[in-house]
PDB file of C-alpha atoms in Angstrom:
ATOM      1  CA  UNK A 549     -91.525   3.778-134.902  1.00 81.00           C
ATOM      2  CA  UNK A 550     -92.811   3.860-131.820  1.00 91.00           C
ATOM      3  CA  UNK A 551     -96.711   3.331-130.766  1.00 93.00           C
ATOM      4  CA  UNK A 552     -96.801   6.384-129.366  1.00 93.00           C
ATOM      5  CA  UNK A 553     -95.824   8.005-132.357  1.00 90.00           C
ATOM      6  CA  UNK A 554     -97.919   5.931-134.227  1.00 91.00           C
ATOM      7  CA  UNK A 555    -100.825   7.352-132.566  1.00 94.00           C
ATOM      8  CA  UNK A 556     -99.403  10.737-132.360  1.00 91.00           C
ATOM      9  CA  UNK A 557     -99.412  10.518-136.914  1.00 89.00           C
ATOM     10  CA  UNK A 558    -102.781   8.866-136.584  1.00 92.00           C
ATOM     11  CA  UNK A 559    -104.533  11.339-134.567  1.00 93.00           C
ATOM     12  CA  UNK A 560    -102.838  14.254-137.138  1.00 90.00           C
ATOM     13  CA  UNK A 561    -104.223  12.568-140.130  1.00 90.00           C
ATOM     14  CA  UNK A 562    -107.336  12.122-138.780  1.00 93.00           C
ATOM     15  CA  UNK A 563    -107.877  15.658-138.010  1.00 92.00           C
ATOM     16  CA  UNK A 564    -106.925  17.082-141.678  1.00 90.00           C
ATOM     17  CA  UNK A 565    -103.380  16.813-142.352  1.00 87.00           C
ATOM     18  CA  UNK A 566    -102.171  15.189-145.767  1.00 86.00           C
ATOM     19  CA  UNK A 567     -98.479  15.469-145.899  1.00 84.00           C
ATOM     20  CA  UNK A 568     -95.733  13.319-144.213  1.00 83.00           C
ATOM     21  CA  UNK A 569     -93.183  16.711-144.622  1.00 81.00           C
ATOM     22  CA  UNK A 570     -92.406  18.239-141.394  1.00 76.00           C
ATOM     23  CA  UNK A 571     -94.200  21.830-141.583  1.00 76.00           C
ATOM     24  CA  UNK A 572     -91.817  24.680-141.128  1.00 78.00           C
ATOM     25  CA  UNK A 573     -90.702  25.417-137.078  1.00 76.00           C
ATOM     26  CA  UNK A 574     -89.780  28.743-135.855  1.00 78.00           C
ATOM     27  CA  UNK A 575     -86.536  28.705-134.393  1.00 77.00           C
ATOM     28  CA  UNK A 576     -82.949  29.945-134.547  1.00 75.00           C
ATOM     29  CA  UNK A 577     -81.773  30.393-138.059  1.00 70.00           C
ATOM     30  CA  UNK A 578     -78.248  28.652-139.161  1.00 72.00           C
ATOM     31  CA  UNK A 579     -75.311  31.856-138.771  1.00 77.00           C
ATOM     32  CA  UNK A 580     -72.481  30.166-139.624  1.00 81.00           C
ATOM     33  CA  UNK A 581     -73.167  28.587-142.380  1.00 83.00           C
ATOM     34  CA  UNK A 582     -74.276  31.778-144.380  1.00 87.00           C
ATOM     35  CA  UNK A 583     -72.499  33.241-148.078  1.00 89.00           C
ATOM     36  CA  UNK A 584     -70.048  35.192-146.293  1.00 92.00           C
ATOM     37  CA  UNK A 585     -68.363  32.518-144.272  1.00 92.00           C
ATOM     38  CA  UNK A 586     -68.815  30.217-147.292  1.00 91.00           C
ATOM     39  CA  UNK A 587     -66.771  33.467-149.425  1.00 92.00           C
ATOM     40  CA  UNK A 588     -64.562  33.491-146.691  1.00 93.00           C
ATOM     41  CA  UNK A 589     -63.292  30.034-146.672  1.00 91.00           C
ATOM     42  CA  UNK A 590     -63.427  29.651-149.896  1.00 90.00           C
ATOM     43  CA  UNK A 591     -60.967  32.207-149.933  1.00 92.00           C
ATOM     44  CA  UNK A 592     -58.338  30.793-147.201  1.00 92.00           C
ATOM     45  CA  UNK A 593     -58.930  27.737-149.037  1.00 89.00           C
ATOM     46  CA  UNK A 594     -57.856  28.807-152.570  1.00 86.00           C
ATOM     47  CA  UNK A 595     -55.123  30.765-151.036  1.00 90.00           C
ATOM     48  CA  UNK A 596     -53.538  27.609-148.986  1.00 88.00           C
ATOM     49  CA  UNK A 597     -54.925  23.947-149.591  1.00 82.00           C
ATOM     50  CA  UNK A 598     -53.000  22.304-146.497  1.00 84.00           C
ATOM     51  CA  UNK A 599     -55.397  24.620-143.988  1.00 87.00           C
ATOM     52  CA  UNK A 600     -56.798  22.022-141.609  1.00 87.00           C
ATOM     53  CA  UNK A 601     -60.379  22.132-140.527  1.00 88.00           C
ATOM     54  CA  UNK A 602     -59.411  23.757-137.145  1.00 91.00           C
ATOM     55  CA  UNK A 603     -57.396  26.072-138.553  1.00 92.00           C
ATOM     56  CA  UNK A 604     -60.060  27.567-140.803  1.00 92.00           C
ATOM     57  CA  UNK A 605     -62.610  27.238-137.997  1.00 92.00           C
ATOM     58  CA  UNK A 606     -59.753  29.625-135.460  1.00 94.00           C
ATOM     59  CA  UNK A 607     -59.212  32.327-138.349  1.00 94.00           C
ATOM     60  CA  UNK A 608     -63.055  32.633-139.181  1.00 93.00           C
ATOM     61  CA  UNK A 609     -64.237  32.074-135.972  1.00 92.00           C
ATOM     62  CA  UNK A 610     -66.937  29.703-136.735  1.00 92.00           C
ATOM     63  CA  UNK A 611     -67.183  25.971-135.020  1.00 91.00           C
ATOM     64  CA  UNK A 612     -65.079  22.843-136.695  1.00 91.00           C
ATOM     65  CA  UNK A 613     -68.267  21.433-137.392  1.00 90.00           C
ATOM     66  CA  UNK A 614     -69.740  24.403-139.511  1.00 91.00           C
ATOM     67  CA  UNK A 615     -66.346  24.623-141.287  1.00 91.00           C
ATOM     68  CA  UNK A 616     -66.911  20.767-142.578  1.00 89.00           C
ATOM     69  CA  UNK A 617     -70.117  22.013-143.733  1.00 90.00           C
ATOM     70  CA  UNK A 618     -69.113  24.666-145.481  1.00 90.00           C
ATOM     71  CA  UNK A 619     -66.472  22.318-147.326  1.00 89.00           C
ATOM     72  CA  UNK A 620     -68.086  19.122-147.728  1.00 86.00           C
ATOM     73  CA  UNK A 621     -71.755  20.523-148.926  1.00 86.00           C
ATOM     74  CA  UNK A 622     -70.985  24.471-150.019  1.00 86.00           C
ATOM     75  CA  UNK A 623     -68.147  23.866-151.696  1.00 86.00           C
ATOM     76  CA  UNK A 624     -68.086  20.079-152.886  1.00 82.00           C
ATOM     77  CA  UNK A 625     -64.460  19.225-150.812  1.00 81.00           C
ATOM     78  CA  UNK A 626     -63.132  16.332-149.437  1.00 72.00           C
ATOM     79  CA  UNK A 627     -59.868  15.717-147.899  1.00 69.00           C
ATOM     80  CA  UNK A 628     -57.373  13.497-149.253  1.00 60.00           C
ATOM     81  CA  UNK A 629     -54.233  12.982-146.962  1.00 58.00           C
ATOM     82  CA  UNK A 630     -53.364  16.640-146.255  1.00 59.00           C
ATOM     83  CA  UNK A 631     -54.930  18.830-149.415  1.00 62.00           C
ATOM     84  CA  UNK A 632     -58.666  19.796-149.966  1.00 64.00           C
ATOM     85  CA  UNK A 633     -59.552  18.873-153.007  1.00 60.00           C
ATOM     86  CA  UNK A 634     -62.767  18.986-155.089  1.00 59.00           C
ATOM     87  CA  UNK A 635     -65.126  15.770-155.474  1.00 59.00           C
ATOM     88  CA  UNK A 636     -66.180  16.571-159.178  1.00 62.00           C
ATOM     89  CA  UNK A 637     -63.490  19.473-159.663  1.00 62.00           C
ATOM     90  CA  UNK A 638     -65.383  21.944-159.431  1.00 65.00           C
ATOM     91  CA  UNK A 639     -64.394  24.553-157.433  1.00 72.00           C
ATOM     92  CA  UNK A 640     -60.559  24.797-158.809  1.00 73.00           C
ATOM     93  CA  UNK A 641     -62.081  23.381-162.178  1.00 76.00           C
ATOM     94  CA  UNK A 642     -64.129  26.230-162.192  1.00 75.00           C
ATOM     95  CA  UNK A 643     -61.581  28.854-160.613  1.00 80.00           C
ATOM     96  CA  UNK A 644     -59.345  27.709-163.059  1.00 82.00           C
ATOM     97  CA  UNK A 645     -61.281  28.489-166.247  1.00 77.00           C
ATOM     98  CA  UNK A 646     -62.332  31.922-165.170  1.00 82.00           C
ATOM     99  CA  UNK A 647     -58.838  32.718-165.036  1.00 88.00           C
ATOM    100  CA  UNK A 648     -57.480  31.963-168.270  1.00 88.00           C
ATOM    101  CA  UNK A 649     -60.796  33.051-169.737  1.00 85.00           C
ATOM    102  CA  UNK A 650     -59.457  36.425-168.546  1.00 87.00           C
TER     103      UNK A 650
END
């Protein structure tokens, strides 16, 4: 850490503040990354496993790098040579038992 961060944290603890969290900012809120695009790839996913990143990201319109999000932390994928498939199994797993529950 820098000393002039140092100081910075000193001079905001001195004045009142007791927690390390950084305290909400306004700004631009995440689009891409919302339920419906999640839905959506989801979706193309289910439908086709051998969808590439980019491909996903040109059909939805969203960037590459929101379309790894969505996989990797919305919907627990990783991809293993060509296929998406689940980390714990739970997206199929769980796709999977709804429908022979039905």
């Amino acid at each position: 850490m820098s000393q002039k961060n140092v100081y910075k944290w000193y001079k905001l603890f001195k004045e009142g503040r007791e927690r390390v969290e950084d305290e909400e900012r306004s700004g631009r809120p995440s689009t891409s990354t919302d339920e419906k695009h999640v839905t959506e790839i989801k979706d193309l996913v289910l439908q086709n496993r051998r969808l590439t990143s980019r491909d996903l990201a040109d059909i939805v319109g969203i960037s590459k790098g929101s379309v790894s999000t969505i996989l990797k932390d919305h919907l627990g994928l990783r991809r293993v040579k060509s296929r998406l498939v689940p980390k714990p199994l739970n997206l199929f797993e769980k796709e999977r038992r709804i429908n022979v529950c039905k």
